[in-house]
PDB file of C-alpha atoms in Angstrom:
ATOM      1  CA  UNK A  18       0.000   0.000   0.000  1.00  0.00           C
ATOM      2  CA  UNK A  19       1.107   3.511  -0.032  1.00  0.00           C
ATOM      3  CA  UNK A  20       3.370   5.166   2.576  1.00  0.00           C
ATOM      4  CA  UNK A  21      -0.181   7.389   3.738  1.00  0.00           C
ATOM      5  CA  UNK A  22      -2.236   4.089   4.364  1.00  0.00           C
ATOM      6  CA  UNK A  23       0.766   2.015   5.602  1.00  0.00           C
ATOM      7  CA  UNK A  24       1.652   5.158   8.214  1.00  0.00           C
ATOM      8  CA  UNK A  25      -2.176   5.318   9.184  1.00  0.00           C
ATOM      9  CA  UNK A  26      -2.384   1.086  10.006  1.00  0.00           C
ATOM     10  CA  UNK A  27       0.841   1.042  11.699  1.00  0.00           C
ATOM     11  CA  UNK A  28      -0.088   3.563  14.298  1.00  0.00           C
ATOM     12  CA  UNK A  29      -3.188   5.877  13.719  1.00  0.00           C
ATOM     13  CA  UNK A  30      -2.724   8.037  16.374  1.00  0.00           C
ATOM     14  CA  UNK A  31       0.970   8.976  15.653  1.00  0.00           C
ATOM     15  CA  UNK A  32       0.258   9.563  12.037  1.00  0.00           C
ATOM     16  CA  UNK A  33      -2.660  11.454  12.968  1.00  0.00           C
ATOM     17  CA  UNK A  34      -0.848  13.608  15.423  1.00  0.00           C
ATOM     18  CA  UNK A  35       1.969  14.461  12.615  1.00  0.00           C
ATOM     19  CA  UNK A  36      -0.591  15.612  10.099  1.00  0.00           C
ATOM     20  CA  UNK A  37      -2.555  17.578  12.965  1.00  0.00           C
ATOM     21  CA  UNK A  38       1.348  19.328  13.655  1.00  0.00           C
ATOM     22  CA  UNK A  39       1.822  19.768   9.445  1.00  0.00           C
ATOM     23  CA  UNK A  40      -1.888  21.019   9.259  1.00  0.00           C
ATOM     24  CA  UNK A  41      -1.082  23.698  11.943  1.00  0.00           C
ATOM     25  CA  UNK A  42       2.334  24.586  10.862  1.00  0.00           C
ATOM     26  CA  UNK A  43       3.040  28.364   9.486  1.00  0.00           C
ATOM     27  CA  UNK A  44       2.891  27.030   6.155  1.00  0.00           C
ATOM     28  CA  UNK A  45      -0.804  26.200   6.294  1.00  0.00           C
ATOM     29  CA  UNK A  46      -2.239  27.796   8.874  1.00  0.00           C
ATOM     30  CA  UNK A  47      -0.469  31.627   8.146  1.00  0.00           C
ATOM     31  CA  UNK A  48       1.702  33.045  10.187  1.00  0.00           C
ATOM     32  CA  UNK A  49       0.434  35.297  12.881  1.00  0.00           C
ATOM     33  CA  UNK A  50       3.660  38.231  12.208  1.00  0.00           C
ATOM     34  CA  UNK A  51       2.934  37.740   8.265  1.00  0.00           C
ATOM     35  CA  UNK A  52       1.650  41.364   6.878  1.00  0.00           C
ATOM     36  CA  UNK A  53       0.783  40.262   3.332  1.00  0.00           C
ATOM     37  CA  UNK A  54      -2.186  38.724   2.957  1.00  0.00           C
ATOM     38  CA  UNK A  55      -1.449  35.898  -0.108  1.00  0.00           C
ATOM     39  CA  UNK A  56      -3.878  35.792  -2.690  1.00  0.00           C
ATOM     40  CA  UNK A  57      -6.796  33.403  -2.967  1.00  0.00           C
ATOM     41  CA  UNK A  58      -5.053  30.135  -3.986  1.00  0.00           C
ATOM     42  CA  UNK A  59      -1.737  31.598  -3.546  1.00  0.00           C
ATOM     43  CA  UNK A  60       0.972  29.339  -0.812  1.00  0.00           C
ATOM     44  CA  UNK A  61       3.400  31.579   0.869  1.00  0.00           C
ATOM     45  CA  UNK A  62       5.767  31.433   3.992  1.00  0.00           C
ATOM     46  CA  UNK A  63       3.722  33.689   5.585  1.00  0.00           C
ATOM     47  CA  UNK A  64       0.115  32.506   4.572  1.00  0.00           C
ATOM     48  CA  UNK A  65      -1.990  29.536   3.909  1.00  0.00           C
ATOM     49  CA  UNK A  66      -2.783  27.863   0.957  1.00  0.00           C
ATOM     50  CA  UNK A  67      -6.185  28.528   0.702  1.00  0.00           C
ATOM     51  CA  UNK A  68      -8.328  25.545  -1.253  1.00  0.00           C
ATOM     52  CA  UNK A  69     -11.846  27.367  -2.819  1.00  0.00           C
ATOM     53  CA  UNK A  70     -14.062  26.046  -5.168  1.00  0.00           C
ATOM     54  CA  UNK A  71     -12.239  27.873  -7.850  1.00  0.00           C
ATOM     55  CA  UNK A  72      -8.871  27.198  -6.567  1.00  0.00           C
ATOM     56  CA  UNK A  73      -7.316  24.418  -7.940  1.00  0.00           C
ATOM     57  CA  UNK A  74      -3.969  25.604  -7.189  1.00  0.00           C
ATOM     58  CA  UNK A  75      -5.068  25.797  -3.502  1.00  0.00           C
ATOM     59  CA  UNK A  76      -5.443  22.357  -3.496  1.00  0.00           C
ATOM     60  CA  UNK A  77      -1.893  20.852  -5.307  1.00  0.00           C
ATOM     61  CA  UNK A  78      -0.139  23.365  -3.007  1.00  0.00           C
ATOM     62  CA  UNK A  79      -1.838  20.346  -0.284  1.00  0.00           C
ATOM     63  CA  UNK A  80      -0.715  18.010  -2.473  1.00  0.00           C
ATOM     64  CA  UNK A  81       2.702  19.561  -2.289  1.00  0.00           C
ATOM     65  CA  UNK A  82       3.110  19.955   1.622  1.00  0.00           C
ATOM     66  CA  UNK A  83       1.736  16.275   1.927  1.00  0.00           C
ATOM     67  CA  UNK A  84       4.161  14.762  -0.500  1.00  0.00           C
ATOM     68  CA  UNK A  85       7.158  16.802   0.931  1.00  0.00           C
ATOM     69  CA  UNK A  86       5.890  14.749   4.302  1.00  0.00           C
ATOM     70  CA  UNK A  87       5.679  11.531   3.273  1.00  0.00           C
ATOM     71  CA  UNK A  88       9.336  11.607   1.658  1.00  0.00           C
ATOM     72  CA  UNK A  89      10.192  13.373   4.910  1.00  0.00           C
ATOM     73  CA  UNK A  90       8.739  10.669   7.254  1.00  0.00           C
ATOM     74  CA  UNK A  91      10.446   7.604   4.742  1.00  0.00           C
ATOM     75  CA  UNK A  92      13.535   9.741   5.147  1.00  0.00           C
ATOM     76  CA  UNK A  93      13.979  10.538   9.163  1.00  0.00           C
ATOM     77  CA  UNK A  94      12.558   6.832   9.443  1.00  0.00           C
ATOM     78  CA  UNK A  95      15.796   5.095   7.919  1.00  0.00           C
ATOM     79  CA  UNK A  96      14.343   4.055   4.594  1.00  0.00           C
ATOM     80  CA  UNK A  97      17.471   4.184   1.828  1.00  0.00           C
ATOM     81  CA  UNK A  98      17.701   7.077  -0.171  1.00  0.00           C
ATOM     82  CA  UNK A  99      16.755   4.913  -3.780  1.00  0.00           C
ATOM     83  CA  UNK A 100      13.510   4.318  -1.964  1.00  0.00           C
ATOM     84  CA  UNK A 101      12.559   8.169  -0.793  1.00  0.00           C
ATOM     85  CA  UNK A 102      13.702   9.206  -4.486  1.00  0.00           C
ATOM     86  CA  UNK A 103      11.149   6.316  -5.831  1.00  0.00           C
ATOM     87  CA  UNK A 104       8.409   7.329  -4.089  1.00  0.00           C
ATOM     88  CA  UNK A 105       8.618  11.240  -4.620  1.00  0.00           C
ATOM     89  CA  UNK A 106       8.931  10.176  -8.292  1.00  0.00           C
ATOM     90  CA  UNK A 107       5.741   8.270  -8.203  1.00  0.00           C
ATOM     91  CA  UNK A 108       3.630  10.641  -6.088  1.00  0.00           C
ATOM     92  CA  UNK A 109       4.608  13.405  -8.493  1.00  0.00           C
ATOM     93  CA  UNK A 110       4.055  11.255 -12.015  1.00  0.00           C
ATOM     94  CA  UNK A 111       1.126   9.480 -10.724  1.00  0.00           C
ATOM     95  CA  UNK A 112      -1.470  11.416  -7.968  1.00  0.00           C
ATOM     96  CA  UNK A 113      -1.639  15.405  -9.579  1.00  0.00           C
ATOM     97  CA  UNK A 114      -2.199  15.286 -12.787  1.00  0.00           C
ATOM     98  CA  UNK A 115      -5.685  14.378 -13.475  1.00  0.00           C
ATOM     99  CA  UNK A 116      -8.993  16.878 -12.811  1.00  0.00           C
ATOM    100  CA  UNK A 117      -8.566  16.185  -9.450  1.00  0.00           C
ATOM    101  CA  UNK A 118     -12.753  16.263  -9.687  1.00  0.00           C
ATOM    102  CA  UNK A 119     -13.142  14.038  -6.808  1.00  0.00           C
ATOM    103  CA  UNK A 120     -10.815  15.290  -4.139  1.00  0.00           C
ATOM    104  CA  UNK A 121     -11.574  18.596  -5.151  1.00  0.00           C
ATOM    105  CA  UNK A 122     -15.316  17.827  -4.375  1.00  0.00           C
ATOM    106  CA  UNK A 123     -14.379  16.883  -0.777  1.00  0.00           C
ATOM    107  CA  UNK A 124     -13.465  20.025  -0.075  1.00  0.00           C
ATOM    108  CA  UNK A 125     -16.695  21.505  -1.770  1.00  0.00           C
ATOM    109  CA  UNK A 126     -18.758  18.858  -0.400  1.00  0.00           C
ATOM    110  CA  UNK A 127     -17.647  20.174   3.400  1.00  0.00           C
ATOM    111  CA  UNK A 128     -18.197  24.087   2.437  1.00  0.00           C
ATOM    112  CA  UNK A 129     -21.555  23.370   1.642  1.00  0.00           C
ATOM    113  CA  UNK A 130     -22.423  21.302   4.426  1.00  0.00           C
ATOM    114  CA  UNK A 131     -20.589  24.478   6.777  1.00  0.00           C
ATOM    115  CA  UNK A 132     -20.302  27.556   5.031  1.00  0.00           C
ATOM    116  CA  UNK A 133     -16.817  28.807   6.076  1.00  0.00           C
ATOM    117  CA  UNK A 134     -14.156  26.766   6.622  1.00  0.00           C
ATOM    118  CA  UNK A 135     -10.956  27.817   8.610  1.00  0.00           C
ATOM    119  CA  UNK A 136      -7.878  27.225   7.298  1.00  0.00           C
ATOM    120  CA  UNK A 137      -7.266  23.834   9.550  1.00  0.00           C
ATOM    121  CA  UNK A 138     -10.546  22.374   8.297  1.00  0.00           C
ATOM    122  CA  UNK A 139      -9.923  23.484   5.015  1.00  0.00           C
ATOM    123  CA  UNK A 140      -6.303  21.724   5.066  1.00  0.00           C
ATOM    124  CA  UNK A 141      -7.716  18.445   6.759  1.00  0.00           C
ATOM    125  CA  UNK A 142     -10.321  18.657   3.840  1.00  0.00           C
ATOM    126  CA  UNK A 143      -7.794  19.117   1.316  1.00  0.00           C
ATOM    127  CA  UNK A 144      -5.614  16.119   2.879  1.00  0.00           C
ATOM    128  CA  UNK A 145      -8.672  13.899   2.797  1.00  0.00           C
ATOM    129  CA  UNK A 146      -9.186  14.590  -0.829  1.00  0.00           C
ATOM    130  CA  UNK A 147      -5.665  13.777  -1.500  1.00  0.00           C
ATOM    131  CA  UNK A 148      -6.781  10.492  -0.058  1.00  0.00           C
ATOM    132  CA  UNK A 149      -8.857   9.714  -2.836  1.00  0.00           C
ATOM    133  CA  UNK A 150      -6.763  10.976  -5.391  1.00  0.00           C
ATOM    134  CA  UNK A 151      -4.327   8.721  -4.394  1.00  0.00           C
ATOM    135  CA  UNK A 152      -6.647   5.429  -3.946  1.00  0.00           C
ATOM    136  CA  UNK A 153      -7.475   7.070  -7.659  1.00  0.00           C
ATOM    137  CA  UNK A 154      -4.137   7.097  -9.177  1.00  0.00           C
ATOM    138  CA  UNK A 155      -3.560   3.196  -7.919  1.00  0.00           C
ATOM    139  CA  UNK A 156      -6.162   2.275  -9.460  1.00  0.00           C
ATOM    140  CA  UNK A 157      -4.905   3.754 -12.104  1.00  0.00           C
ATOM    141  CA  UNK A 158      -2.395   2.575 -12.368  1.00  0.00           C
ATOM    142  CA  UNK A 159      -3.271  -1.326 -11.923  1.00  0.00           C
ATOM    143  CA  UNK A 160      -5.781  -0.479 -14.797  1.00  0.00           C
ATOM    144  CA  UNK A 161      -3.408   0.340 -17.125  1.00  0.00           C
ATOM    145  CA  UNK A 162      -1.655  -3.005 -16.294  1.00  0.00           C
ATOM    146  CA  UNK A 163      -4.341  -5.192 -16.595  1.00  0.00           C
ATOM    147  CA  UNK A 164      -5.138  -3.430 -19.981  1.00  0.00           C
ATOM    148  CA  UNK A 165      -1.925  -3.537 -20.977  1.00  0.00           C
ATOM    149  CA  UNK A 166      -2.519   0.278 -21.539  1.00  0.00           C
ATOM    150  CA  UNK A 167       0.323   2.293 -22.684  1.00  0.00           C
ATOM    151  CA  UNK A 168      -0.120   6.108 -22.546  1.00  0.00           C
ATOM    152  CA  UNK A 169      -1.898   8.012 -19.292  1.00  0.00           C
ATOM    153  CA  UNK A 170      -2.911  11.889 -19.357  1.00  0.00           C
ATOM    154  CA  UNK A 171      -0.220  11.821 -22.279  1.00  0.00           C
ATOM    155  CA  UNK A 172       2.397  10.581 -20.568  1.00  0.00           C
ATOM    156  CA  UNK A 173       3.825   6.900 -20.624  1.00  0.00           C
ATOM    157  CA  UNK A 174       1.815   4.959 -18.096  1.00  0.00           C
ATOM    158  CA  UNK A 175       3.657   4.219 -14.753  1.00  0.00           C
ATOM    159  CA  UNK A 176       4.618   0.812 -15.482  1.00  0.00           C
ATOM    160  CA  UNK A 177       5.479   1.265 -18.742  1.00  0.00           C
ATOM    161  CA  UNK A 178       8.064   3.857 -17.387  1.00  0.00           C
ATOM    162  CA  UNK A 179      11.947   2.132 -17.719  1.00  0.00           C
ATOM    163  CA  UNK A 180      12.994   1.957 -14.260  1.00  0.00           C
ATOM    164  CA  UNK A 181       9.904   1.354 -12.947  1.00  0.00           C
ATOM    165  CA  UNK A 182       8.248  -2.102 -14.692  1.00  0.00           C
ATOM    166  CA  UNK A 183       6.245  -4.442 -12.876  1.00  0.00           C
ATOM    167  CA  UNK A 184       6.840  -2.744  -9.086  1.00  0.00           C
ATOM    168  CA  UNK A 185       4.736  -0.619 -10.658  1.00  0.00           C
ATOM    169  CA  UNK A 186       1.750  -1.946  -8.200  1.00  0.00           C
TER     170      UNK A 186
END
């Protein structure tokens, strides 16, 4: 399974706890001493990354902090560098490039059930979107094996990439 899933059955709470700490970090939540508001959809040091329904970039600047902590977590927890490289690669080639329709909905889906959404339910929206996205890309990614597929979004499928082959799944 993927690093996400395989951090979240391994311990729940301590996986929950880290993306609790990375959803209330500067970087999402803005930074109290920051006197620039960014603009909607706009990630900055000193703001959030704001995810509305007509922010797309919003929501792959979530992608972005959530992929730069999985690599992180493989990293500080002794996996071997070939390994953090591989999986950066395939988060990046696989999970962002579609219309991101459904995890983008999630997010939509909770602003109408709310109304306003702070910037920590917004993220933990966001994050659970990603979720799907990458459930999504997997399968994917296994149906372009079983079809024997060979082009995705315009792009060599994943297991069709050289160094990649059949640890695609």
């Amino acid at each position: 399974g993927s690093p996400l899933v395989r951090a979240l059955a391994a311990n729940p709470y301590r996986s929950r706890r880290r993306l609790s700490r990375l959803a209330g970090s500067p970087l999402v939540r803005g930074d109290a001493m920051a006197t620039k508001r960014p603009a909607e959809g706009e990630a900055t040091e000193g703001g959030p990354a704001k995810v509305t329904k007509t922010s797309k970039e919003g929501f792959i600047a979530v992608f972005q902090k959530l992929r730069a902590f999985l690599v992180e977590r493989e990293v500080t927890d002794g996996h071997p560098k070939h390994a953090t490289e591989y999986l950066d690669k395939m988060l990046e080639y696989n999970v962002p490039k579609g219309k991101l329709n459904r995890g983008l909905t999630v997010v939509d889906g909770l602003k109408a059930i709310k109304g306003e959404l702070s910037d920590d339910e917004t993220f933990k929206a966001a994050t659970l979107g990603w979720c799907i996205e990458f459930l999504q890309a997997f399968f994917l990614v296994a149906d372009d094996i079983m079809d024997n597929s060979v082009t995705r979004r315009g792009q060599p499928c994943w297991y069709k990439v050289p160094e990649v082959g059949p640890r695609a799944c």
